[in-house]
Short mmCIF file of C-alpha atoms in Angstrom, two decimals:
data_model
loop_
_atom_site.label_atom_id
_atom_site.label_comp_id
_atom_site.label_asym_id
_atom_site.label_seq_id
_atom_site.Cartn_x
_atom_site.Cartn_y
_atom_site.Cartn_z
CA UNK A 1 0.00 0.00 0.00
CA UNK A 2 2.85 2.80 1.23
CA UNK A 3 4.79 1.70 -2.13
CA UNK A 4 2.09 2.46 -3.95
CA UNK A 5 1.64 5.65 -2.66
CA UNK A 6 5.83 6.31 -2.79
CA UNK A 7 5.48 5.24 -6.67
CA UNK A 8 2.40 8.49 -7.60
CA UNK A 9 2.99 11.85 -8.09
CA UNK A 10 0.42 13.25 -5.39
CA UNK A 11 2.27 15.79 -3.33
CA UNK A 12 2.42 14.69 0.42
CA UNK A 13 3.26 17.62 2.99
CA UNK A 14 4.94 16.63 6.25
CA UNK A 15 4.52 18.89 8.95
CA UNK A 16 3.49 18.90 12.34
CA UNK A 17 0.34 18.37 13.35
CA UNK A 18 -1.97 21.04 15.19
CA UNK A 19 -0.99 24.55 14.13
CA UNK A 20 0.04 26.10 10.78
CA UNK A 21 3.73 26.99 11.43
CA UNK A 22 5.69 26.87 8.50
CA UNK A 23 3.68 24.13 6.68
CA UNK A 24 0.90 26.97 5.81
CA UNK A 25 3.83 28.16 3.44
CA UNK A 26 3.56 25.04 1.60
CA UNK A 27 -0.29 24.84 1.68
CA UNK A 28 -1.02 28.51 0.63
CA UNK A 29 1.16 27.55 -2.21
CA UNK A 30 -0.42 24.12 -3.15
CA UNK A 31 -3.57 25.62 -2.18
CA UNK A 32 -3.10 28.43 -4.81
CA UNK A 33 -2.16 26.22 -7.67
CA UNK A 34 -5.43 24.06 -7.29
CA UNK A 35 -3.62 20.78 -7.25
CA UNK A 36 -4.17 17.91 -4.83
CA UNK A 37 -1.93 17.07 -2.18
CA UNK A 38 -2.29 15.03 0.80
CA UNK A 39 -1.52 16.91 4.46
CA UNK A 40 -0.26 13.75 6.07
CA UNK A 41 -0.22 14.61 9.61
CA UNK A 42 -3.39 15.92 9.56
CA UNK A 43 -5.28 13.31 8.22
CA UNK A 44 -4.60 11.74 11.52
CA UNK A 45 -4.08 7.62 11.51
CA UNK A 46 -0.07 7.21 11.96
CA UNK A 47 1.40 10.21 10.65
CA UNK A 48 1.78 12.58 13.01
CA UNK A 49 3.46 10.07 14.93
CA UNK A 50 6.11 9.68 12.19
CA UNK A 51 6.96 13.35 12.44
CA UNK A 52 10.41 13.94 13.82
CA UNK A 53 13.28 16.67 14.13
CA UNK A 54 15.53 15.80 12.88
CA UNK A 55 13.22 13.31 9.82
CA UNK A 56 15.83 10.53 9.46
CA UNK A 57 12.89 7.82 7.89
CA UNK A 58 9.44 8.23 6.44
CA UNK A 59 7.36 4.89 7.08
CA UNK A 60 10.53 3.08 8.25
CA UNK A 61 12.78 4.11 5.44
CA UNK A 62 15.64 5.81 5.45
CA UNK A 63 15.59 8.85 3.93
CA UNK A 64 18.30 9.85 1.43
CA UNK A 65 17.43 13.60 2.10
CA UNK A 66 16.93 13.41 5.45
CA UNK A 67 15.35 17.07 6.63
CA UNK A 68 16.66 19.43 10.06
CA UNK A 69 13.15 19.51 10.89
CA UNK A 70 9.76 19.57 9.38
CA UNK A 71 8.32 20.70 6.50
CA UNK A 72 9.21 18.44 4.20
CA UNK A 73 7.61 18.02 0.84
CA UNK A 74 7.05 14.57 -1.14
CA UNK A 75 6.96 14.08 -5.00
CA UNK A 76 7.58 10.51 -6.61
CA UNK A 77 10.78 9.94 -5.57
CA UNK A 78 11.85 13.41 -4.23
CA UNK A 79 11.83 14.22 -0.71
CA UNK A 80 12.65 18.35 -0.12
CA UNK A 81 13.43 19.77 3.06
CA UNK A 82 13.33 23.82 4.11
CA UNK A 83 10.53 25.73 3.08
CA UNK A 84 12.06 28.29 0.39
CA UNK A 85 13.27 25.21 -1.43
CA UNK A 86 10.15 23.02 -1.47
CA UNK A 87 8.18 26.55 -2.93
CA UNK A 88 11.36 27.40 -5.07
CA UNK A 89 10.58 23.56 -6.19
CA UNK A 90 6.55 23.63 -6.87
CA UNK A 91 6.76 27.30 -8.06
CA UNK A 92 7.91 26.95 -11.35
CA UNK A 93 5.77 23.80 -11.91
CA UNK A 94 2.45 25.72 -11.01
CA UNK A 95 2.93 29.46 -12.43
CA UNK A 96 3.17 30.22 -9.33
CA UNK A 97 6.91 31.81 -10.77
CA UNK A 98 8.43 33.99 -13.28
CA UNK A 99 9.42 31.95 -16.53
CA UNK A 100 13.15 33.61 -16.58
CA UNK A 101 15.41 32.82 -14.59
CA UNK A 102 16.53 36.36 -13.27
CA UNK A 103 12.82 36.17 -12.23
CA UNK A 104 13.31 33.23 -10.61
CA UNK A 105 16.52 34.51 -8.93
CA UNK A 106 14.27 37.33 -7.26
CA UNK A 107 11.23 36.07 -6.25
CA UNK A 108 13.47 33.56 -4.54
CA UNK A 109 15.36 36.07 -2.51
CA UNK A 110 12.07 37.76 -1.41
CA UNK A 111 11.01 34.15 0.12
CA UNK A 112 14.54 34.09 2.27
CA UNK A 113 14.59 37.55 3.40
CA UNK A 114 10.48 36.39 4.10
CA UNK A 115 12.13 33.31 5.81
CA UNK A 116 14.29 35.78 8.11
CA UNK A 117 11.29 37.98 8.96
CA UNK A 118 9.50 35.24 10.19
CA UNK A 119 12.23 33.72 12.36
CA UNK A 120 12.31 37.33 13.87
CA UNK A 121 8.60 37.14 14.75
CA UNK A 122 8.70 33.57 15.92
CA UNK A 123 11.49 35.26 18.52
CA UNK A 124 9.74 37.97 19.53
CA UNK A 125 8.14 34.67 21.77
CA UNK A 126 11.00 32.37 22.05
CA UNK A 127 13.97 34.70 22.55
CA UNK A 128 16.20 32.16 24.49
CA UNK A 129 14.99 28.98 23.24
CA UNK A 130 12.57 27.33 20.73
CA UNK A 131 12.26 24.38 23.33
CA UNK A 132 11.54 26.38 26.80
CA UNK A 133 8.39 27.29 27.39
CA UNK A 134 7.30 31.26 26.80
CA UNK A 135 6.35 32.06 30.21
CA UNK A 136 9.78 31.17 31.07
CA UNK A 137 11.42 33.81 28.60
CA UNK A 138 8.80 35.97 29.16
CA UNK A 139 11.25 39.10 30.25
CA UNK A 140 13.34 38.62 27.80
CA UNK A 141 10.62 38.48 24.86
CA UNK A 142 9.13 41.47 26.07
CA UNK A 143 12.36 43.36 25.63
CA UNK A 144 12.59 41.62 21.91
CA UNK A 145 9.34 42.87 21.12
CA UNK A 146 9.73 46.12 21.72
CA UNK A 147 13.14 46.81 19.79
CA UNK A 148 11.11 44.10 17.13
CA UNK A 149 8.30 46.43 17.46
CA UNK A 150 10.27 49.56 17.19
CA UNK A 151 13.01 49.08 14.61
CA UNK A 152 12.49 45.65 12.58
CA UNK A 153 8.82 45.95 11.82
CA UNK A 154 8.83 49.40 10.23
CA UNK A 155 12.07 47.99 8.30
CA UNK A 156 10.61 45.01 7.09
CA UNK A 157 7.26 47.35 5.90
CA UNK A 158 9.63 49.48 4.30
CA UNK A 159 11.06 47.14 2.34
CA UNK A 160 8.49 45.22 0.90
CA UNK A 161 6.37 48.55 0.31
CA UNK A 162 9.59 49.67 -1.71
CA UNK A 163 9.94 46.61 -3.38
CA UNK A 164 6.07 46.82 -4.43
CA UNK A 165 6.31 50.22 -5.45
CA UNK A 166 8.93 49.11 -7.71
CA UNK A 167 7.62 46.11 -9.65
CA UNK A 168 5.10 47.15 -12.55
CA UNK A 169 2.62 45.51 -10.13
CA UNK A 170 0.01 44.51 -9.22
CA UNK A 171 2.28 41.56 -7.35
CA UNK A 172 5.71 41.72 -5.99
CA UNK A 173 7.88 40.46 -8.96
CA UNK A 174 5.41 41.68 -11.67
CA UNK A 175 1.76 41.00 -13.13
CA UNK A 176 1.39 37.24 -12.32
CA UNK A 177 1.33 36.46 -8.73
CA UNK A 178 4.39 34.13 -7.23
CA UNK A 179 4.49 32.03 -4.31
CA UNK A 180 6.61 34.80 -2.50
CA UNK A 181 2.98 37.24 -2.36
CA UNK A 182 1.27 34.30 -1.06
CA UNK A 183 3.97 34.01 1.98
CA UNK A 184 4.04 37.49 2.38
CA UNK A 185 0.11 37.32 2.33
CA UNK A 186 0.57 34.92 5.45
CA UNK A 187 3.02 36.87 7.26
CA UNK A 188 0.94 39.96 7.14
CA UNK A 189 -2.25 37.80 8.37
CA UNK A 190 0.52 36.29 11.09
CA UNK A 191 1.13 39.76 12.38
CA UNK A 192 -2.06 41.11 12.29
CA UNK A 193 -3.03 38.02 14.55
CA UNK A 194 0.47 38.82 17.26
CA UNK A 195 0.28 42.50 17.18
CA UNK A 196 -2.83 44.06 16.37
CA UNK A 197 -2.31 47.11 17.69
CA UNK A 198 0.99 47.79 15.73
CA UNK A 199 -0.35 46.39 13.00
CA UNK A 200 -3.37 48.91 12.62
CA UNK A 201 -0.65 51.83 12.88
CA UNK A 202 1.92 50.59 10.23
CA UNK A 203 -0.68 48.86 7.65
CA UNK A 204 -1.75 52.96 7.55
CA UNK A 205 1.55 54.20 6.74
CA UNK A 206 2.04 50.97 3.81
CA UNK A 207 -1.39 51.10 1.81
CA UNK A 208 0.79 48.78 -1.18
CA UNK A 209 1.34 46.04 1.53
CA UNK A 210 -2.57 46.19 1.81
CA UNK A 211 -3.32 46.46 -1.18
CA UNK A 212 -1.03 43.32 -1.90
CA UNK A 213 -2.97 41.00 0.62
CA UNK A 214 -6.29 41.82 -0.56
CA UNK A 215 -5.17 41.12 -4.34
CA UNK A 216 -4.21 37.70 -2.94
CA UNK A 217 -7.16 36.74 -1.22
CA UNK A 218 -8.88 37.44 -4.44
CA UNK A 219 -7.74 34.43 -5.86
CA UNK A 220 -10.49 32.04 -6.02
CA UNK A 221 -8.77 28.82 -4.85
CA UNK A 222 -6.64 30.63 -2.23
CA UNK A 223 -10.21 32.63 -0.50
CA UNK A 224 -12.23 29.53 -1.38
CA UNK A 225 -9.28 27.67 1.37
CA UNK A 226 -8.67 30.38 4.26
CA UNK A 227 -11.96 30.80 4.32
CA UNK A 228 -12.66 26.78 4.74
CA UNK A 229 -12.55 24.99 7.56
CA UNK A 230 -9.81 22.93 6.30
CA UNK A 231 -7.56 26.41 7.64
CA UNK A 232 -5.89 25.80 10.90
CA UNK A 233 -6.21 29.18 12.72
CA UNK A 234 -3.14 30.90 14.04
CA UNK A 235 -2.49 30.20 18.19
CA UNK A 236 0.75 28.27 18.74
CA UNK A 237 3.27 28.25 16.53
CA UNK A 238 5.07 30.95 14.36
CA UNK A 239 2.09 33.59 15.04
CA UNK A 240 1.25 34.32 18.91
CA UNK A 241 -1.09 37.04 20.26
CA UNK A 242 0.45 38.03 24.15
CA UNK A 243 -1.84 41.54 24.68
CA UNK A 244 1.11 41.87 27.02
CA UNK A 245 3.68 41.75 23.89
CA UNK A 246 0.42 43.78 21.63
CA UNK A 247 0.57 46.69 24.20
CA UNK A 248 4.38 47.14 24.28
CA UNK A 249 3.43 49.05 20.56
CA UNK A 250 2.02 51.85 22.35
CA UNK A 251 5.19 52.60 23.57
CA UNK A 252 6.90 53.47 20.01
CA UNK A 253 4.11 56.19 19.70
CA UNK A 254 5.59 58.51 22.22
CA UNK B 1 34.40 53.88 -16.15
CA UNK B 2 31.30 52.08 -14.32
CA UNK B 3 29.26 51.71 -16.90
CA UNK B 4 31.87 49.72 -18.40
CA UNK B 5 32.09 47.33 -15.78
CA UNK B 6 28.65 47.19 -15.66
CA UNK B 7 28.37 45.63 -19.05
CA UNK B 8 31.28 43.04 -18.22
CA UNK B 9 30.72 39.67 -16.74
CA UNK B 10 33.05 39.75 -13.78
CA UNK B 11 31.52 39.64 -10.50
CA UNK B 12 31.09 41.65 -7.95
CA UNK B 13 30.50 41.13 -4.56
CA UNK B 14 28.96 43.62 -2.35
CA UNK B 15 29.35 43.71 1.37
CA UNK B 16 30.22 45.32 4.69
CA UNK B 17 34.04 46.31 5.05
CA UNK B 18 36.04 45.07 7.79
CA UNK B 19 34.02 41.59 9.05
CA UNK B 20 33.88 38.33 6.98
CA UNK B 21 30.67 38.05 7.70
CA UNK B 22 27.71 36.31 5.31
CA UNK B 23 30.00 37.48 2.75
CA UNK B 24 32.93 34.52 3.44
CA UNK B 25 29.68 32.12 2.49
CA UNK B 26 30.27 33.68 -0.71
CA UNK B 27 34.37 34.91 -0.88
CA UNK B 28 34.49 30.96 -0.52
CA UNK B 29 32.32 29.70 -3.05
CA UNK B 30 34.37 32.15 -5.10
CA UNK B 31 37.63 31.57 -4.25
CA UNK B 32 37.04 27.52 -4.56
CA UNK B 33 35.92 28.12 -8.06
CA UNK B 34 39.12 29.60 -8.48
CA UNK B 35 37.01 32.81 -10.61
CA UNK B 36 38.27 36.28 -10.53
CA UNK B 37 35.92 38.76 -8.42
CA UNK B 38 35.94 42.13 -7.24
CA UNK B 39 35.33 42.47 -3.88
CA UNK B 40 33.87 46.14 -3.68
CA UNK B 41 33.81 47.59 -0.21
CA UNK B 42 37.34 45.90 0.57
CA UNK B 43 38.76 47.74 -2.42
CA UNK B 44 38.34 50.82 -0.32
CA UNK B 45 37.34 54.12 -2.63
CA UNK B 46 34.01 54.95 -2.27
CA UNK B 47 32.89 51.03 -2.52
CA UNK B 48 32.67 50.71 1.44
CA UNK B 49 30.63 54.08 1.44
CA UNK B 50 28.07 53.03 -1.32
CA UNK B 51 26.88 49.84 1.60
CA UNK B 52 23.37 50.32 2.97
CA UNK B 53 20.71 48.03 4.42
CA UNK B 54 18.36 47.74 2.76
CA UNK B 55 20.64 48.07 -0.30
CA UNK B 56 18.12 49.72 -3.28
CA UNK B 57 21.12 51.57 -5.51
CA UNK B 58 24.40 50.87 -6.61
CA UNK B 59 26.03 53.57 -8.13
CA UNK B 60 23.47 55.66 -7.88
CA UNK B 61 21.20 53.47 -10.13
CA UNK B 62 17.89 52.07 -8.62
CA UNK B 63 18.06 48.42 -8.66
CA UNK B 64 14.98 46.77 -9.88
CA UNK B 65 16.18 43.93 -7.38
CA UNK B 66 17.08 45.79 -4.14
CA UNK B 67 18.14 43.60 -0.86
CA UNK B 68 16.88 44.01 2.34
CA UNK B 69 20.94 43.63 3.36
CA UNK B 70 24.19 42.58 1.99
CA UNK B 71 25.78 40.61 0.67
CA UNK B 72 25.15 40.94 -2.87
CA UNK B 73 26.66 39.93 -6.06
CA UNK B 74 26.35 42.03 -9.39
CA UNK B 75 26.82 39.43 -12.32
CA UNK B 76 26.59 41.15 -15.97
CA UNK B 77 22.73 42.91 -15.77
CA UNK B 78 22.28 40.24 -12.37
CA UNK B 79 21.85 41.84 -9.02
CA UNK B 80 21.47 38.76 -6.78
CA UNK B 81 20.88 38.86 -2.83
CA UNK B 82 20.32 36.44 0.15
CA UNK B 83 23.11 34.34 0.72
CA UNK B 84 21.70 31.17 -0.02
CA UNK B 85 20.57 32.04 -3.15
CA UNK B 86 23.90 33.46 -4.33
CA UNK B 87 25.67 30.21 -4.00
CA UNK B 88 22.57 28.50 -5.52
CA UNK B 89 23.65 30.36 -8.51
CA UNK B 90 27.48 30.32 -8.21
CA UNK B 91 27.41 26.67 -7.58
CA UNK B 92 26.28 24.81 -10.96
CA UNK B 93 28.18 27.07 -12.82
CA UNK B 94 31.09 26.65 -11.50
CA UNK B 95 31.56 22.63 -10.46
CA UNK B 96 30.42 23.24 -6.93
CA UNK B 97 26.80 21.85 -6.75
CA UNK B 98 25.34 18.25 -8.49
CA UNK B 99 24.22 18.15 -12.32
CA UNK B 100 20.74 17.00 -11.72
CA UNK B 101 18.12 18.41 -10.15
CA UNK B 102 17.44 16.30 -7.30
CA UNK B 103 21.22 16.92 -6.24
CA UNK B 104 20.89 20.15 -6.24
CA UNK B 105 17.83 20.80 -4.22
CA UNK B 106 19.70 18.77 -1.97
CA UNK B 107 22.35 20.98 -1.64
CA UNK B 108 20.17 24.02 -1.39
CA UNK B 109 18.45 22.10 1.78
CA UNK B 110 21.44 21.75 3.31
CA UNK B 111 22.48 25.50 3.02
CA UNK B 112 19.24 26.69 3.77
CA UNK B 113 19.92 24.33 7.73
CA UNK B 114 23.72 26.12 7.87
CA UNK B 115 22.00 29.56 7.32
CA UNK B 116 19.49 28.56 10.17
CA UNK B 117 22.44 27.78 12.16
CA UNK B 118 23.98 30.67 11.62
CA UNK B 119 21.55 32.93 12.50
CA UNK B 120 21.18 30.84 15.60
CA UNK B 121 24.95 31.21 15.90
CA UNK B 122 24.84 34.93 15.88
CA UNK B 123 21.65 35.37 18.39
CA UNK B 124 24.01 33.57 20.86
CA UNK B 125 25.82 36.90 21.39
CA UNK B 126 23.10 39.13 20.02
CA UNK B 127 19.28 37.66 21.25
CA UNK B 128 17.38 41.04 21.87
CA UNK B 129 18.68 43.44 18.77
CA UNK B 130 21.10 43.24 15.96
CA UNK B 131 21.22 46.96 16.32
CA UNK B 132 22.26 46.79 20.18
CA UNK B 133 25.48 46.77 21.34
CA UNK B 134 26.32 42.73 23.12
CA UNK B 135 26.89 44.57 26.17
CA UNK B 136 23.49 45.80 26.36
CA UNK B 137 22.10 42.26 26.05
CA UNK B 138 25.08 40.23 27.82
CA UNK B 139 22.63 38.46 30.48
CA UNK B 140 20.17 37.30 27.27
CA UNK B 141 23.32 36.14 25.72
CA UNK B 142 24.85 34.16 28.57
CA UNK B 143 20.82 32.48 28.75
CA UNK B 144 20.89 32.02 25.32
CA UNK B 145 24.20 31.12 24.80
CA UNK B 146 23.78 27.59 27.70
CA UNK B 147 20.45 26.49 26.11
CA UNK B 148 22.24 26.36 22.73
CA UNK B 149 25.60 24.96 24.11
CA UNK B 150 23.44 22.25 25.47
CA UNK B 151 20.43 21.81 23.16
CA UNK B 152 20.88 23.10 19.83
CA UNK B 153 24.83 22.66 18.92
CA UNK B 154 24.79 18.98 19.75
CA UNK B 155 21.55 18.73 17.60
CA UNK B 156 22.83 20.39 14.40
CA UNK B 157 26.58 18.54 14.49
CA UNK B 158 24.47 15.51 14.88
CA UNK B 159 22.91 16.34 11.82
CA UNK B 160 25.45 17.01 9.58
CA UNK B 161 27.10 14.19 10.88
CA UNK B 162 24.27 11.72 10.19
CA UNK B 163 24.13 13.39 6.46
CA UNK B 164 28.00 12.90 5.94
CA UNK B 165 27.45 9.24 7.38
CA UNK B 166 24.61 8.78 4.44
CA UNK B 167 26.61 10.04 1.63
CA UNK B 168 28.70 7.99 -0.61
CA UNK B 169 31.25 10.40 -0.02
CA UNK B 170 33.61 12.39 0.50
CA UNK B 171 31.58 15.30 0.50
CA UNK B 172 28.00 16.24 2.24
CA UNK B 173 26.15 14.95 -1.23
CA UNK B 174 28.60 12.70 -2.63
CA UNK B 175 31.83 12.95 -4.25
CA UNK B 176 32.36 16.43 -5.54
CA UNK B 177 32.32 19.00 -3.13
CA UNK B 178 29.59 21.67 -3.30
CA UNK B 179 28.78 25.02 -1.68
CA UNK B 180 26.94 23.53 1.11
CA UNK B 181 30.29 21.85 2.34
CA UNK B 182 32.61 25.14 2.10
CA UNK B 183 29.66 26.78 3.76
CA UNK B 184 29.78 23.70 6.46
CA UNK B 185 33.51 24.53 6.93
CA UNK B 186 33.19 28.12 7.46
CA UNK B 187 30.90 27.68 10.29
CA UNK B 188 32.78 24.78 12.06
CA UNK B 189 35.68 27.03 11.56
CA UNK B 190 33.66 30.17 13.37
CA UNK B 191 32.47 27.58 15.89
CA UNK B 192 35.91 26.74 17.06
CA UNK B 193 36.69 30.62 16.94
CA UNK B 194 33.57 31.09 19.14
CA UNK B 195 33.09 28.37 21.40
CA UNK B 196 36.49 26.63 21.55
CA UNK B 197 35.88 24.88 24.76
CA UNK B 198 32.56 23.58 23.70
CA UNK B 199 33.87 22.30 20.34
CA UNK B 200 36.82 20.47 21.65
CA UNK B 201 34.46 18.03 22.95
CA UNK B 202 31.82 17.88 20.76
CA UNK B 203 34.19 17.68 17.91
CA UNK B 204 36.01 14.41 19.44
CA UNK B 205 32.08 12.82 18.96
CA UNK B 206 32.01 13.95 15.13
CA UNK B 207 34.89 12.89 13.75
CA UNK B 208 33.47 12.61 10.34
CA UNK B 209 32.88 16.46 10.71
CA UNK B 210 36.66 17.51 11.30
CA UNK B 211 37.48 15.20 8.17
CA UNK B 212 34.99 16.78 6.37
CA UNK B 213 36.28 20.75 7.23
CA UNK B 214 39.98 18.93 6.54
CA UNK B 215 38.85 17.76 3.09
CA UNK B 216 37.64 21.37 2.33
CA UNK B 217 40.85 22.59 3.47
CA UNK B 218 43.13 20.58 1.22
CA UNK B 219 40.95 21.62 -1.46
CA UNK B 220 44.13 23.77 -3.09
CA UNK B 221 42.63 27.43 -4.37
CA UNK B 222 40.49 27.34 -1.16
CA UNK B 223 43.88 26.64 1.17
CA UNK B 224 45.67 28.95 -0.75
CA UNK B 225 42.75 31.72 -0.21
CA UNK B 226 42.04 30.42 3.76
CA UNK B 227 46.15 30.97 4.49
CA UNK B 228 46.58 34.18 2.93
CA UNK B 229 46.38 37.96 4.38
CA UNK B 230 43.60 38.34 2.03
CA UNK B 231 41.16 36.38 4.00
CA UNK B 232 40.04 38.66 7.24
CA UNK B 233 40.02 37.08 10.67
CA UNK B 234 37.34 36.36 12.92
CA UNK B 235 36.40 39.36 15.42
CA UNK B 236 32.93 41.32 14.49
CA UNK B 237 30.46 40.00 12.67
CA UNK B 238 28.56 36.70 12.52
CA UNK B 239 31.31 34.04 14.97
CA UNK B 240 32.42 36.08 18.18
CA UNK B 241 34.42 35.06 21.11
CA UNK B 242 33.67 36.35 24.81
CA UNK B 243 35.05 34.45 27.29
CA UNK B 244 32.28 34.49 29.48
CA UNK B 245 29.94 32.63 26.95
CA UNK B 246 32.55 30.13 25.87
CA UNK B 247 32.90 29.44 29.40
CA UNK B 248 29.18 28.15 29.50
CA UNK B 249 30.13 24.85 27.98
CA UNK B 250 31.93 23.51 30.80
CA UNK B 251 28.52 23.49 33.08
CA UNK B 252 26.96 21.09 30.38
CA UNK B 253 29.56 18.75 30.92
CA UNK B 254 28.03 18.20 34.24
#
């Protein structure tokens, strides 16, 4: 049965199971190009039990490719670890990127320096360490928030604003939308989830990075699937609301 | 004069003067290929001065590919950024990644972990701000600095050494070496500048890592490039030593 399933093409997504994290990446992508794929950690049965960091083995064999940590993409015989390369990966395959490869070259480095924003936000929580709990880096994350708040935010807006500005629009790298709008789609729903209040305050001053989101949630099959209940919503994971962490943006409008 | 070197196809790499920095990721892909480059802001003039972050002119020309930060490497009408993707483009061109395309997603994987270590690395002496000083954020960095002497350094090395132990050989993906392994090298290297006393030991439980960073080195244009007064020390920048924090390791041995 598993060999049969190792010898089709269907995409399979690995990712933990229970929050959106970094697999919602993948999905908005997948999700976006209307193809099927199976989630399998979510379809519950034995694969969330699989799930490991590091992934040495899927289903008891040893993987060639073995991954840091989850998400891991699998396509016939490929397994692809680290989330800018499985989307650099299905991209391409699903218009979902340019045809050139200068095009391909950019809307690439928009995904890492989106990989580096979100490790920043994910730390705004876990300043210490990824496996302590956040109550107990709680003093230290509220001091990463604020400088988070205060200086990377606004830089991070900047950017991407510029970078919009720039293209002949409506979408980051040009007319046809790549998978680098749909992550920075998510990372602008991510924050408006953690920090509200900033949010409301910066999204003012960045009408493009607006703008952007609400061109992607115009796509059909990407609206018809955050608005389904097949969407995990944000809580744990990358995106975390702390009103104690939401209120320290007050503080940068002295 | 620069439009001229504009139109020719050597390239150019763009990054802060006076650290190795993200840039070494690059100077050794570079240097391996034995290629000739210019390395801008080291070449002193007004190269050093031009350096912003985000970087959206060079020259005084807009780029219609800005970077949120250096480095970045100018190839012909290319203006390339993020790390990662730099050597993603370096490498098949110049013998340093795999021919096919499974190979080199592979390698991409694998240099997409080292930049996640890296960063890691770096919030070890700098876990609040990049843009405060260490000793405004010394305490965070001692607290950071023991949960990823104990937790996180063992858990990477133990990666990399499981992938070495699943390639053919020599090399991270096989027999030729790639960007992913000079990249692997630089960081050991930083490690042992950083955390000697924590490395000594864990390195004596990975030996196949030290034969890995001794395979780079015997690589001869890399040796030649790693011995010579052109290659800048450790100090600033991405691998620093305090003592205090190196000290940490000793209370994991516990």
């Amino acid at each position: 049965m598993r060999r049969a399933s190792q010898r089709d093409n269907t995409y399979e997504l690995y990712y933990w199971r229970g929050l959106p994290g970094r697999g919602e990446f993948v999905r908005l992508t997948l999700e976006a190009a209307g193809v099927a794929y199976r989630d399998i950690a979510q379809e519950g049965g034995d694969g969330a039990a699989a799930l490991t960091s590091p992934m040495w083995a899927i289903d008891g064999n040893i993987l060639k490719t073995p991954s840091f940590a989850p998400p891991l993409l699998r396509h016939g015989e490929l397994v692809i670890g680290q989330t800018a390369n499985i989307l650099g990966y299905l991209g391409p395959r699903h218009d979902l990127a340019p045809d050139d490869e200068a095009g391909r070259l950019w809307v690439q480095q928009l995904q890492l320096t989106l990989a580096d924003w979100v490790l920043e936000i994910h730390d705004t929580h876990h300043p210490i360490a990824s496996g302590l709990h956040y109550e107990d880096q709680a003093e230290e994350a509220a001091r990463r928030s604020e400088e988070f708040l205060l200086s990377r935010l606004p830089k991070y807006l900047d950017y991407f604003d510029g970078v919009i500005a720039l293209s002949p629009g409506p979408y980051l790298a040009g007319p046809r939308m790549s998978y680098a709008d749909l992550s920075l789609f998510l990372v602008v729903e991510g924050l408006r989830y953690a920090f509200p209040t900033a949010m409301r305050r910066r999204e003012a001053c960045h009408p493009a990075i607006s703008t952007l989101v609400e061109a992607v949630l115009a796509h059909p099959p990407l609206a018809t699937y955050w608005h389904s209940p097949r969407r995990q919503a944000f809580g744990d994971g990358l995106f975390r609301f702390y009103p104690e962490l939401d209120a320290l943006a007050r503080k940068s409008d002295d």
